[in-house]
C-alpha atoms as one frame of an Amber mdcrd trajectory, in Angstrom:
protein
  -6.195-104.757  37.337  -3.846-104.345  40.216  -2.044-107.367  41.682  -1.235
-107.902  45.263   1.998-109.679  46.504   1.315-113.086  48.495   2.164-112.785
  52.195   5.107-114.966  53.380   2.632-117.262  55.161   0.606-118.008  51.942
   3.566-118.675  49.716   5.166-121.137  52.084   2.739-123.981  51.344   3.258
-123.339  47.736   6.939-123.247  47.834   7.039-126.274  50.033   4.756-128.175
  47.552   6.995-127.315  44.806  10.117-128.411  46.484   8.525-131.600  47.399
   7.240-132.280  43.694  10.793-131.577  42.538  12.183-133.931  45.114   9.935
-136.836  44.243  10.372-136.292  40.474  14.186-136.437  40.702  14.321-139.370
  43.052  12.603-141.702  40.494  14.954-141.263  37.585  16.340-144.867  37.794
  19.176-144.595  40.027  19.728-146.474  43.154  20.132-145.098  46.693  23.577
-143.663  46.200  22.920-141.912  42.899  24.833-144.297  40.583  23.504-146.386
  37.669  21.228-149.450  38.347  23.006-152.724  39.209  22.854-155.024  36.307
  22.337-158.648  37.894  22.244-160.264  34.651  26.055-159.815  34.463  26.954
-160.145  38.230  29.266-162.828  39.142  29.613-162.142  42.954  28.796-164.741
  45.430  29.366-165.394  49.032  32.430-167.638  48.338  34.158-165.140  45.975
  33.311-162.044  47.517  30.977-161.839  50.536  32.699-164.231  52.938  36.042
-162.236  52.609  34.256-158.831  52.641  32.719-159.549  55.981  35.918-161.173
  57.415  37.937-157.933  56.497  35.460-155.341  57.588  32.646-156.566  59.707
  33.240-159.685  61.866  35.633-158.033  64.207  32.624-156.631  65.946  29.676
-158.483  64.249  30.503-162.118  65.353  29.879-164.221  68.434  32.798-164.032
  70.577  34.064-160.794  69.055  36.045-158.488  71.512  34.067-155.752  70.843
  30.801-157.478  69.926  27.982-155.474  68.259  24.581-156.682  66.929  23.669
-158.179  64.391  25.963-161.094  63.705  27.408-161.113  60.229  29.616-164.342
  60.414  27.474-166.482  58.142  25.530-166.266  55.024  22.203-166.893  56.561
  23.030-164.060  59.067  24.169-161.569  56.309  20.901-162.431  54.303  18.614
-161.680  57.240  19.993-158.264  57.676  20.922-157.581  53.896  18.903-154.392
  53.598  20.400-152.817  56.709  23.962-154.027  55.716  23.611-152.335  52.223
  22.315-149.068  53.652  25.015-148.863  56.126  28.076-150.540  54.408  27.229
-150.670  50.707  25.378-147.576  49.767  26.155-145.874  53.041  29.775-145.281
  54.419  29.328-145.344  58.148  30.422-148.953  58.693  32.714-149.921  59.645
  33.349-147.071  62.030  37.138-147.747  62.266  39.922-148.747  59.964  40.214
-150.770  58.062  37.462-149.657  55.866  36.340-150.749  52.310  37.066-148.814
  49.335  34.516-147.320  47.097  34.867-150.296  44.515  34.418-152.802  47.292
  31.489-150.905  48.625  29.930-150.823  45.173  30.478-154.799  44.914  28.753
-155.226  48.291  25.665-153.217  46.926  25.787-155.185  43.694  26.074-158.644
  45.500  23.169-157.730  47.963  21.041-156.156  45.120  21.392-159.277  43.143
  20.343-161.625  45.948  23.305-162.475  48.202  23.882-166.066  46.774
């Protein structure tokens, strides 16, 4: 029996399907968005008072607060405001690194704490 090679047009959907399957399989391996281990909220002791308030004061409210000289939306000057935007904040400053865009910037450990605090409920 003689076999014929698949044309590039026929093999593309197969290759795409295999790559998609691989991506979906590896993305569900128990890691959070940045690839680190899951946050254990049962041991977290981070609160707005002992972490969040100072973090936002140090890195966010120069732009994200009413009256800020270079004001940007959303406001992040209160716990309620942060809670309302927590998913976006975590995506851009906890798991992501594009906020703040200028110095000073939080360390990797501070970003991990932000991720933990938001993941565990921003109390």
